[in-house]
Amino acid sequence: MEMAIWLTVVMGVVPLVLWLLWWWNNAWYWLVITTLRSSKRGTMLPPGHMGLPILGETLTFLWYFKFLRRPEDYITSKRQKYGDGIGMYKTHLFGRPSVIAFLPSTNKFVLRDNENFKYGWAMVELVGKTSLTGVHGKAHLRLRSFVSRSINQPNALRRIGLAVQPRMISALQSWTKCHNITFYDEMKKVTFENIGMYFASIESGPTLDNLNKYFAGMISGLRAYPLNIPGFTFHHALQCRRKIQAIFKEVLDERRNNYNGDDQPINDLMDGLMNLKDEEGNRLSDTEVLDNMTSILLGGYESIAVVTMWAVYYLAKYPEVLQKLRNENMALKKSKSEQLVTSDEILKLEYTIKVVDETIRLANIAGFLLRITTKDLEYKGYTIPKGWNMILWLRNVHIDPKNFDDPLCFNPDRWNGSMLPENFQAFGYGPRICAGNMVARLQVALFLHHLSTGYKWKLVNPDAKVKYLPHPKPEDGLQITIEKL
């Protein structure tokens, strides 16, 4: 009898507790927005579910990304349940209440508004409050203009294009001696050697090797749960950031000691940041120089290596695309007497650039972007509360059949026709679009030129599974066999 009573209690109480846990976040945030925060009657949060207390939908997110390895289904499941509606869903991710935007129009709405949606969350803590990512207004415009001139304008592209090729050529030659390589690891080394040189004039060696290791640790924290506690990924990322800045501080101090107060010749990005002045003639502080060095290198380092890796993967999978790419680049190579090509020449290769853009669309290194609201906002009758994360789901934009026919097929020819700019958001959109988008495209195109005209390769594990966190890459790091043509 007593056992039956306990069994009845358990069977009644446990479901009730689970039901309360499941709906607690929804009820709590509904209460906050409707009674404590809202200044207007009738406002409500976007559709969606806030998940469990504290954890929110983190477990659901990990289920789709790490276990099922079908990240697109995370949004698809919501679209099937709630419909497209206004293109936004409420949720609770990465330790904060959030709104996910997943349609081109809603992403565009957020990305064009630089005042009401600002960088927040872990991003600013990692890259620095005085970096290009963290500052706003005139400071942002001044820094962005300088960075764009330094790495993304025609003269800068010409200089960088010639500077990066010798290491690419040397690496390809050395890889054939090994025959079997893990492409992702090897490409990161080449990319980082180039970035280390033209950003800070740091030659290959122990210092650059340490920077490479620490940047890898920083990148792992960009999509990690933001807990600054020993043993957690985010804490490790912050430790790596401190070590990176300590290395750059040594370089900066050495230059300051040789600097008499006048403008010095600009040999790299660090020199340029040291010489940069505001409207009143004030230079950047050491903290501002270090924050911007760290954030700019972080932005370029991984993205170039990942996009190049996926280009090599897709070209191996689609031999007809590779042949068209090779024919175009062979024609350029035969027209030249020297080994290096110029940025002007490579950027005129229409099919090659289409291959690069199609790779960027599918690779989606930044599967989503993060912003934070600075005040309560209204959007089509719904409230987006102040202090909430805005998660802009770029991956959905790029693989939505409504935006691209047969979106998971690698098809560079889809870029032949006109395309709405808002349907391609790999570099962001609006006033904070990536300042290095052209130099990233250029470096990938240059590598494909030298690879396709001199080498052939095969995937060792063509059916390798893909890991999606912190960014998509084959589980084996893309092992290939490579040899000369």
Short mmCIF file of C-alpha atoms in Angstrom, two decimals:
data_model
loop_
_atom_site.label_atom_id
_atom_site.label_comp_id
_atom_site.label_asym_id
_atom_site.label_seq_id
_atom_site.Cartn_x
_atom_site.Cartn_y
_atom_site.Cartn_z
CA MET A 1 0.00 0.00 0.00
CA GLU A 2 2.78 2.40 0.97
CA MET A 3 4.69 1.50 -2.19
CA ALA A 4 1.60 2.22 -4.29
CA ILE A 5 1.23 5.65 -2.68
CA TRP A 6 4.86 6.51 -3.38
CA LEU A 7 4.53 5.25 -6.95
CA THR A 8 1.44 7.43 -7.43
CA VAL A 9 3.27 10.47 -6.04
CA VAL A 10 6.28 9.87 -8.24
CA MET A 11 4.17 9.35 -11.35
CA GLY A 12 2.25 12.52 -10.63
CA VAL A 13 5.02 14.78 -9.37
CA VAL A 14 7.80 13.93 -11.83
CA PRO A 15 5.80 14.85 -14.95
CA LEU A 16 4.67 18.05 -13.23
CA VAL A 17 8.26 19.00 -12.36
CA LEU A 18 9.41 18.24 -15.90
CA TRP A 19 6.53 20.28 -17.31
CA LEU A 20 7.44 23.22 -15.06
CA LEU A 21 11.11 23.02 -16.06
CA TRP A 22 10.18 22.88 -19.74
CA TRP A 23 7.96 25.96 -19.57
CA TRP A 24 9.72 27.96 -16.83
CA ASN A 25 11.84 30.11 -19.14
CA ASN A 26 8.93 30.83 -21.44
CA ALA A 27 6.74 31.92 -18.52
CA TRP A 28 9.47 33.97 -16.84
CA TYR A 29 10.47 35.98 -19.91
CA TRP A 30 6.83 36.46 -20.92
CA LEU A 31 6.23 37.93 -17.46
CA VAL A 32 9.23 40.25 -17.77
CA ILE A 33 8.33 41.57 -21.17
CA THR A 34 4.60 42.00 -20.60
CA THR A 35 4.58 43.43 -17.08
CA LEU A 36 7.97 44.88 -16.24
CA ARG A 37 9.65 45.98 -19.47
CA SER A 38 7.11 46.85 -22.09
CA SER A 39 5.89 50.42 -22.43
CA LYS A 40 3.15 49.49 -24.88
CA ARG A 41 0.10 47.31 -24.59
CA GLY A 42 -0.27 44.27 -26.80
CA THR A 43 3.43 43.67 -27.48
CA MET A 44 4.76 40.13 -27.34
CA LEU A 45 7.91 38.13 -27.94
CA PRO A 46 8.50 36.36 -31.28
CA PRO A 47 7.33 32.73 -31.47
CA GLY A 48 9.67 30.02 -30.22
CA HIS A 49 10.74 28.25 -27.06
CA MET A 50 13.16 29.44 -24.36
CA GLY A 51 14.24 25.97 -23.28
CA LEU A 52 15.26 24.89 -19.79
CA PRO A 53 16.25 27.20 -16.90
CA ILE A 54 19.90 28.33 -17.22
CA LEU A 55 20.65 25.90 -20.07
CA GLY A 56 17.97 27.21 -22.39
CA GLU A 57 18.18 25.41 -25.75
CA THR A 58 21.90 24.67 -25.49
CA LEU A 59 21.29 20.90 -25.39
CA THR A 60 19.03 21.11 -28.45
CA PHE A 61 21.65 23.19 -30.26
CA LEU A 62 24.38 20.65 -29.45
CA TRP A 63 22.11 17.79 -30.46
CA TYR A 64 21.80 19.13 -34.01
CA PHE A 65 25.36 20.42 -34.35
CA LYS A 66 27.49 17.80 -32.56
CA PHE A 67 25.49 14.59 -32.51
CA LEU A 68 23.19 14.57 -35.54
CA ARG A 69 25.66 16.78 -37.46
CA ARG A 70 22.78 18.38 -39.32
CA PRO A 71 22.96 22.03 -38.21
CA GLU A 72 20.49 23.18 -40.85
CA ASP A 73 17.81 21.04 -39.14
CA TYR A 74 17.99 23.22 -36.02
CA ILE A 75 16.26 26.04 -37.87
CA THR A 76 14.27 23.72 -40.12
CA SER A 77 12.61 22.17 -37.07
CA LYS A 78 11.56 25.62 -35.88
CA ARG A 79 10.28 26.63 -39.30
CA GLN A 80 8.17 23.48 -39.45
CA LYS A 81 6.74 24.16 -35.98
CA TYR A 82 6.23 27.92 -36.03
CA GLY A 83 6.33 28.86 -39.71
CA ASP A 84 8.49 31.62 -41.21
CA GLY A 85 6.32 34.40 -39.80
CA ILE A 86 8.44 37.50 -39.25
CA GLY A 87 11.69 35.58 -39.74
CA MET A 88 12.56 35.53 -36.02
CA TYR A 89 12.26 33.09 -33.12
CA LYS A 90 12.86 33.56 -29.43
CA THR A 91 15.23 31.15 -27.69
CA HIS A 92 17.86 30.99 -24.93
CA LEU A 93 21.37 30.18 -26.16
CA PHE A 94 24.94 30.70 -24.97
CA GLY A 95 23.77 31.69 -21.52
CA ARG A 96 21.47 34.52 -22.61
CA PRO A 97 17.90 35.13 -23.79
CA SER A 98 18.07 35.52 -27.55
CA VAL A 99 16.19 36.11 -30.76
CA ILE A 100 17.24 34.17 -33.85
CA ALA A 101 16.89 35.95 -37.20
CA PHE A 102 17.07 33.54 -40.14
CA LEU A 103 15.63 35.20 -43.27
CA PRO A 104 17.60 37.60 -45.53
CA SER A 105 15.22 40.46 -44.76
CA THR A 106 15.44 40.10 -40.97
CA ASN A 107 19.23 39.72 -41.04
CA LYS A 108 19.39 42.81 -43.22
CA PHE A 109 17.19 44.71 -40.76
CA VAL A 110 19.64 43.96 -37.95
CA LEU A 111 22.91 44.38 -39.84
CA ARG A 112 21.95 47.78 -41.25
CA ASP A 113 21.18 49.17 -37.78
CA ASN A 114 24.53 49.87 -36.20
CA GLU A 115 23.09 51.81 -33.27
CA ASN A 116 20.44 49.48 -31.88
CA PHE A 117 22.30 46.21 -32.53
CA LYS A 118 25.90 46.18 -31.34
CA TYR A 119 28.57 43.59 -30.77
CA GLY A 120 28.30 42.17 -27.30
CA TRP A 121 28.43 38.81 -25.62
CA ALA A 122 31.76 36.98 -25.67
CA MET A 123 32.96 38.45 -28.97
CA VAL A 124 34.02 41.82 -27.58
CA GLU A 125 35.58 40.26 -24.51
CA LEU A 126 37.73 38.07 -26.75
CA VAL A 127 38.74 40.52 -29.47
CA GLY A 128 38.92 43.64 -27.30
CA LYS A 129 36.69 46.58 -26.42
CA THR A 130 38.81 49.04 -28.42
CA SER A 131 39.06 46.84 -31.54
CA LEU A 132 37.29 47.49 -34.82
CA THR A 133 34.65 45.04 -33.61
CA GLY A 134 34.12 46.76 -30.27
CA VAL A 135 34.10 50.47 -31.11
CA HIS A 136 31.32 52.57 -32.62
CA GLY A 137 30.71 55.94 -34.24
CA LYS A 138 33.69 58.01 -35.41
CA ALA A 139 36.22 55.64 -33.87
CA HIS A 140 34.79 52.76 -35.90
CA LEU A 141 34.73 54.77 -39.14
CA ARG A 142 38.34 55.88 -38.66
CA LEU A 143 39.61 52.36 -37.93
CA ARG A 144 37.53 50.77 -40.67
CA SER A 145 38.79 53.26 -43.24
CA PHE A 146 42.39 52.55 -42.28
CA VAL A 147 41.97 48.76 -42.31
CA SER A 148 40.22 48.87 -45.67
CA ARG A 149 43.02 50.97 -47.17
CA SER A 150 45.64 48.65 -45.66
CA ILE A 151 44.30 45.31 -46.86
CA ASN A 152 41.28 45.68 -49.14
CA GLN A 153 41.92 48.44 -51.67
CA PRO A 154 43.50 47.84 -55.13
CA ASN A 155 47.02 49.02 -54.22
CA ALA A 156 47.00 46.96 -51.02
CA LEU A 157 45.68 43.91 -52.89
CA ARG A 158 48.47 44.22 -55.45
CA ARG A 159 51.11 44.33 -52.71
CA ILE A 160 49.59 41.50 -50.68
CA GLY A 161 48.98 39.38 -53.78
CA LEU A 162 52.68 39.37 -54.65
CA ALA A 163 53.77 38.90 -51.03
CA VAL A 164 51.74 35.77 -50.27
CA GLN A 165 52.51 33.69 -53.35
CA PRO A 166 56.10 32.56 -52.59
CA ARG A 167 54.95 30.70 -49.46
CA MET A 168 52.04 29.14 -51.33
CA ILE A 169 54.35 27.90 -54.09
CA SER A 170 56.93 26.62 -51.61
CA ALA A 171 54.28 24.79 -49.58
CA LEU A 172 52.82 23.05 -52.63
CA GLN A 173 56.26 21.86 -53.65
CA SER A 174 56.99 20.50 -50.17
CA TRP A 175 53.63 18.74 -49.93
CA THR A 176 54.37 16.59 -52.98
CA LYS A 177 57.40 15.21 -51.16
CA CYS A 178 55.16 14.08 -48.30
CA HIS A 179 52.53 12.90 -50.81
CA ASN A 180 49.89 12.49 -48.08
CA ILE A 181 49.02 15.58 -46.01
CA THR A 182 46.30 16.89 -43.70
CA PHE A 183 45.34 19.89 -45.78
CA TYR A 184 43.62 21.92 -43.07
CA ASP A 185 46.68 21.88 -40.80
CA GLU A 186 49.12 22.63 -43.60
CA MET A 187 47.01 25.43 -45.06
CA LYS A 188 46.70 27.08 -41.66
CA LYS A 189 50.50 27.18 -41.42
CA VAL A 190 50.86 28.82 -44.83
CA THR A 191 48.07 31.32 -44.17
CA PHE A 192 49.40 32.28 -40.77
CA GLU A 193 52.95 32.71 -42.03
CA ASN A 194 51.66 35.13 -44.65
CA ILE A 195 49.43 37.01 -42.22
CA GLY A 196 52.19 37.18 -39.61
CA MET A 197 54.50 38.74 -42.17
CA TYR A 198 52.33 41.41 -43.77
CA PHE A 199 50.46 42.28 -40.54
CA ALA A 200 53.36 42.36 -38.07
CA SER A 201 56.57 41.43 -39.97
CA ILE A 202 56.99 38.30 -37.82
CA GLU A 203 59.09 35.68 -39.59
CA SER A 204 58.58 31.92 -39.37
CA GLY A 205 59.90 30.52 -36.11
CA PRO A 206 58.97 29.85 -32.47
CA THR A 207 57.16 33.19 -31.99
CA LEU A 208 54.91 32.62 -34.99
CA ASP A 209 54.34 28.99 -33.97
CA ASN A 210 53.18 30.12 -30.53
CA LEU A 211 50.89 32.74 -32.03
CA ASN A 212 49.41 30.09 -34.30
CA LYS A 213 48.67 27.86 -31.32
CA TYR A 214 47.15 30.68 -29.26
CA PHE A 215 44.95 31.92 -32.09
CA ALA A 216 43.59 28.39 -32.52
CA GLY A 217 42.70 28.47 -28.82
CA MET A 218 40.99 31.86 -29.20
CA ILE A 219 38.93 30.66 -32.15
CA SER A 220 37.63 27.69 -30.18
CA GLY A 221 36.14 30.14 -27.68
CA LEU A 222 34.12 32.14 -30.21
CA ARG A 223 31.28 29.59 -30.23
CA ALA A 224 31.80 28.26 -26.70
CA TYR A 225 29.53 28.72 -23.70
CA PRO A 226 30.84 31.97 -22.11
CA LEU A 227 31.99 30.65 -18.75
CA ASN A 228 35.27 32.15 -17.57
CA ILE A 229 36.04 29.20 -15.29
CA PRO A 230 39.19 27.03 -15.49
CA GLY A 231 38.52 23.92 -17.50
CA PHE A 232 36.01 25.57 -19.86
CA THR A 233 36.81 26.42 -23.48
CA PHE A 234 35.97 30.09 -23.11
CA HIS A 235 38.38 30.48 -20.18
CA HIS A 236 41.11 28.85 -22.25
CA ALA A 237 40.35 31.24 -25.13
CA LEU A 238 40.78 34.25 -22.83
CA GLN A 239 44.10 32.86 -21.60
CA CYS A 240 45.24 32.48 -25.21
CA ARG A 241 44.22 36.08 -25.91
CA ARG A 242 46.42 37.32 -23.05
CA LYS A 243 49.40 35.37 -24.41
CA ILE A 244 48.84 36.75 -27.92
CA GLN A 245 48.72 40.30 -26.63
CA ALA A 246 51.87 39.74 -24.56
CA ILE A 247 53.74 38.72 -27.73
CA PHE A 248 52.45 41.71 -29.69
CA LYS A 249 53.28 44.00 -26.76
CA GLU A 250 56.93 42.98 -26.98
CA VAL A 251 56.98 43.83 -30.69
CA LEU A 252 55.16 47.09 -30.03
CA ASP A 253 57.52 48.13 -27.21
CA GLU A 254 60.53 47.45 -29.39
CA ARG A 255 59.10 49.69 -32.10
CA ARG A 256 58.19 52.41 -29.60
CA ASN A 257 61.78 52.40 -28.31
CA ASN A 258 63.02 53.08 -31.83
CA TYR A 259 60.36 55.72 -32.46
CA ASN A 260 61.14 59.40 -31.88
CA GLY A 261 57.57 60.71 -32.05
CA ASP A 262 57.49 61.41 -35.78
CA ASP A 263 55.62 59.29 -38.29
CA GLN A 264 57.61 56.21 -39.19
CA PRO A 265 57.55 54.32 -42.52
CA ILE A 266 54.58 51.98 -42.73
CA ASN A 267 55.91 48.48 -43.44
CA ASP A 268 53.00 46.51 -42.03
CA LEU A 269 49.63 46.80 -40.30
CA MET A 270 51.14 47.41 -36.86
CA ASP A 271 53.13 50.39 -38.17
CA GLY A 272 49.97 51.79 -39.68
CA LEU A 273 48.01 51.44 -36.45
CA MET A 274 50.83 53.12 -34.51
CA ASN A 275 50.73 56.10 -36.91
CA LEU A 276 46.93 56.39 -37.06
CA LYS A 277 45.56 59.66 -35.62
CA ASP A 278 42.13 60.96 -34.78
CA GLU A 279 40.69 64.36 -35.77
CA GLU A 280 42.64 66.06 -32.98
CA GLY A 281 45.95 64.47 -33.89
CA ASN A 282 45.95 61.89 -31.09
CA ARG A 283 47.43 58.48 -31.82
CA LEU A 284 45.98 55.15 -30.79
CA SER A 285 46.94 53.91 -27.34
CA ASP A 286 48.92 50.69 -26.94
CA THR A 287 45.71 48.93 -25.90
CA GLU A 288 43.95 50.07 -29.08
CA VAL A 289 46.84 48.91 -31.27
CA LEU A 290 46.99 45.51 -29.56
CA ASP A 291 43.21 44.98 -29.63
CA ASN A 292 43.07 45.74 -33.34
CA MET A 293 46.06 43.58 -34.20
CA THR A 294 44.43 40.69 -32.38
CA SER A 295 40.97 41.13 -33.89
CA ILE A 296 42.14 41.64 -37.49
CA LEU A 297 44.46 38.63 -37.43
CA LEU A 298 41.73 36.54 -35.85
CA GLY A 299 39.31 37.49 -38.61
CA GLY A 300 41.66 36.61 -41.46
CA TYR A 301 43.60 33.67 -40.08
CA GLU A 302 40.97 30.97 -39.88
CA SER A 303 38.58 32.12 -42.59
CA ILE A 304 41.13 31.94 -45.42
CA ALA A 305 42.35 28.48 -44.37
CA VAL A 306 38.83 27.07 -43.99
CA VAL A 307 37.49 28.44 -47.28
CA THR A 308 40.58 27.18 -49.15
CA MET A 309 40.16 23.75 -47.55
CA TRP A 310 36.55 23.50 -48.70
CA ALA A 311 37.44 24.71 -52.19
CA VAL A 312 39.96 21.88 -52.47
CA TYR A 313 37.33 19.44 -51.17
CA TYR A 314 34.63 20.53 -53.63
CA LEU A 315 37.01 20.58 -56.60
CA ALA A 316 37.97 16.97 -55.82
CA LYS A 317 34.28 16.04 -55.59
CA TYR A 318 33.29 17.90 -58.78
CA PRO A 319 35.91 17.07 -61.47
CA GLU A 320 33.99 18.97 -64.17
CA VAL A 321 34.29 22.16 -62.11
CA LEU A 322 37.99 21.52 -61.54
CA GLN A 323 38.57 21.11 -65.27
CA LYS A 324 36.91 24.43 -66.10
CA LEU A 325 38.90 26.13 -63.33
CA ARG A 326 42.14 24.54 -64.55
CA ASN A 327 41.53 25.57 -68.17
CA GLU A 328 40.97 29.20 -67.18
CA ASN A 329 44.08 29.33 -64.99
CA MET A 330 46.26 27.46 -67.49
CA ALA A 331 45.42 30.11 -70.09
CA LEU A 332 46.64 32.80 -67.70
CA LYS A 333 49.78 30.86 -66.81
CA LYS A 334 50.75 30.32 -70.47
CA SER A 335 50.40 34.04 -71.16
CA LYS A 336 53.03 34.91 -68.53
CA SER A 337 56.79 34.49 -68.40
CA GLU A 338 57.09 34.67 -64.60
CA GLN A 339 55.66 32.39 -61.92
CA LEU A 340 53.76 35.00 -59.90
CA VAL A 341 50.45 36.48 -61.04
CA THR A 342 49.07 39.85 -60.06
CA SER A 343 45.91 40.57 -58.13
CA ASP A 344 44.52 42.41 -61.15
CA GLU A 345 45.02 39.32 -63.31
CA ILE A 346 43.58 36.83 -60.85
CA LEU A 347 40.51 38.89 -60.01
CA LYS A 348 39.63 39.04 -63.72
CA LEU A 349 39.31 35.22 -63.86
CA GLU A 350 35.53 35.07 -63.82
CA TYR A 351 35.09 31.34 -63.31
CA THR A 352 37.74 31.19 -60.59
CA ILE A 353 36.02 33.95 -58.61
CA LYS A 354 32.70 32.14 -59.02
CA VAL A 355 34.30 29.01 -57.55
CA VAL A 356 35.56 31.06 -54.61
CA ASP A 357 32.16 32.66 -53.97
CA GLU A 358 30.33 29.35 -54.27
CA THR A 359 32.75 27.84 -51.75
CA ILE A 360 32.18 30.72 -49.35
CA ARG A 361 28.42 30.30 -49.70
CA LEU A 362 28.52 26.61 -48.82
CA ALA A 363 31.39 26.68 -46.33
CA ASN A 364 29.64 29.17 -44.04
CA ILE A 365 32.61 29.54 -41.70
CA ALA A 366 30.51 32.00 -39.71
CA GLY A 367 27.32 29.97 -39.46
CA PHE A 368 25.83 32.81 -37.48
CA LEU A 369 26.68 36.31 -36.27
CA LEU A 370 25.93 37.78 -32.86
CA ARG A 371 24.69 41.21 -31.89
CA ILE A 372 23.11 42.60 -28.71
CA THR A 373 20.17 45.02 -28.51
CA THR A 374 20.78 48.40 -26.89
CA LYS A 375 17.09 49.13 -26.18
CA ASP A 376 13.63 47.58 -26.44
CA LEU A 377 12.71 47.40 -30.13
CA GLU A 378 9.52 46.71 -32.02
CA TYR A 379 9.55 44.62 -35.19
CA LYS A 380 6.30 43.87 -37.01
CA GLY A 381 4.28 43.84 -33.80
CA TYR A 382 6.79 41.84 -31.73
CA THR A 383 9.17 43.03 -29.04
CA ILE A 384 12.92 42.43 -29.07
CA PRO A 385 13.97 43.28 -25.50
CA LYS A 386 16.99 45.36 -24.55
CA GLY A 387 20.10 43.35 -23.69
CA TRP A 388 19.06 40.23 -25.61
CA ASN A 389 21.32 38.48 -28.08
CA MET A 390 20.42 38.74 -31.75
CA ILE A 391 21.66 35.58 -33.47
CA LEU A 392 21.77 36.05 -37.24
CA TRP A 393 21.59 32.59 -38.81
CA LEU A 394 23.59 33.10 -42.02
CA ARG A 395 23.73 29.41 -42.81
CA ASN A 396 19.99 29.32 -43.41
CA VAL A 397 20.22 32.23 -45.88
CA HIS A 398 22.82 30.40 -47.96
CA ILE A 399 21.18 26.97 -48.12
CA ASP A 400 17.53 27.95 -48.26
CA PRO A 401 15.91 26.66 -51.50
CA LYS A 402 13.93 29.90 -51.60
CA ASN A 403 17.21 31.77 -52.15
CA PHE A 404 19.25 29.25 -54.18
CA ASP A 405 18.15 26.44 -56.49
CA ASP A 406 19.43 23.04 -55.30
CA PRO A 407 21.37 24.86 -52.56
CA LEU A 408 23.53 21.96 -51.34
CA CYS A 409 24.93 21.36 -54.83
CA PHE A 410 28.30 22.96 -55.58
CA ASN A 411 27.49 24.95 -58.71
CA PRO A 412 29.68 28.00 -59.53
CA ASP A 413 27.54 28.72 -62.59
CA ARG A 414 24.71 29.83 -60.34
CA TRP A 415 26.66 33.10 -60.04
CA ASN A 416 26.18 33.84 -63.76
CA GLY A 417 22.87 35.59 -63.23
CA SER A 418 21.83 38.48 -61.08
CA MET A 419 21.56 37.80 -57.37
CA LEU A 420 20.02 39.79 -54.58
CA PRO A 421 22.87 41.08 -52.38
CA GLU A 422 20.89 40.24 -49.25
CA ASN A 423 20.95 36.54 -50.20
CA PHE A 424 24.74 36.39 -49.78
CA GLN A 425 25.72 37.46 -46.28
CA ALA A 426 28.94 35.52 -45.67
CA PHE A 427 30.81 38.78 -44.98
CA GLY A 428 27.92 40.40 -43.14
CA TYR A 429 25.94 43.33 -44.48
CA GLY A 430 25.66 47.05 -43.96
CA PRO A 431 28.16 49.38 -42.21
CA ARG A 432 30.04 46.52 -40.54
CA ILE A 433 30.52 44.29 -43.56
CA CYS A 434 33.89 42.52 -43.29
CA ALA A 435 36.66 45.01 -44.09
CA GLY A 436 38.86 42.24 -45.53
CA ASN A 437 36.40 40.50 -47.84
CA MET A 438 38.41 41.16 -51.03
CA VAL A 439 41.78 40.13 -49.60
CA ALA A 440 40.20 36.87 -48.40
CA ARG A 441 38.79 36.15 -51.88
CA LEU A 442 42.12 37.06 -53.45
CA GLN A 443 44.20 34.71 -51.33
CA VAL A 444 41.90 31.75 -51.97
CA ALA A 445 41.89 32.48 -55.72
CA LEU A 446 45.69 32.77 -55.82
CA PHE A 447 46.12 29.43 -54.09
CA LEU A 448 43.67 27.73 -56.46
CA HIS A 449 45.61 29.18 -59.39
CA HIS A 450 48.89 27.60 -58.34
CA LEU A 451 47.25 24.37 -57.19
CA SER A 452 45.16 23.78 -60.31
CA THR A 453 47.93 24.61 -62.81
CA GLY A 454 50.62 22.46 -61.24
CA TYR A 455 49.12 19.66 -59.19
CA LYS A 456 46.51 16.94 -58.94
CA TRP A 457 45.06 15.55 -55.73
CA LYS A 458 42.60 13.05 -54.29
CA LEU A 459 40.67 12.83 -51.03
CA VAL A 460 41.94 10.05 -48.78
CA ASN A 461 38.58 9.80 -47.01
CA PRO A 462 35.95 11.11 -49.46
CA ASP A 463 33.13 10.13 -47.10
CA ALA A 464 34.64 11.62 -43.93
CA LYS A 465 32.05 13.06 -41.56
CA VAL A 466 31.92 16.80 -40.96
CA LYS A 467 32.37 18.56 -37.61
CA TYR A 468 30.43 21.82 -37.35
CA LEU A 469 31.83 23.45 -34.22
CA PRO A 470 33.49 25.90 -33.95
CA HIS A 471 33.29 25.89 -37.79
CA PRO A 472 32.65 23.22 -40.42
CA LYS A 473 35.53 20.94 -41.39
CA PRO A 474 35.95 17.26 -42.32
CA GLU A 475 36.69 15.07 -39.32
CA ASP A 476 40.05 14.04 -40.78
CA GLY A 477 41.11 17.64 -41.45
CA LEU A 478 40.85 16.88 -45.20
CA GLN A 479 43.57 14.34 -45.81
CA ILE A 480 44.65 14.36 -49.44
CA THR A 481 47.29 12.78 -51.64
CA ILE A 482 48.97 15.34 -53.87
CA GLU A 483 51.43 15.10 -56.75
CA LYS A 484 52.64 17.19 -59.65
CA LEU A 485 50.75 17.16 -62.92
#
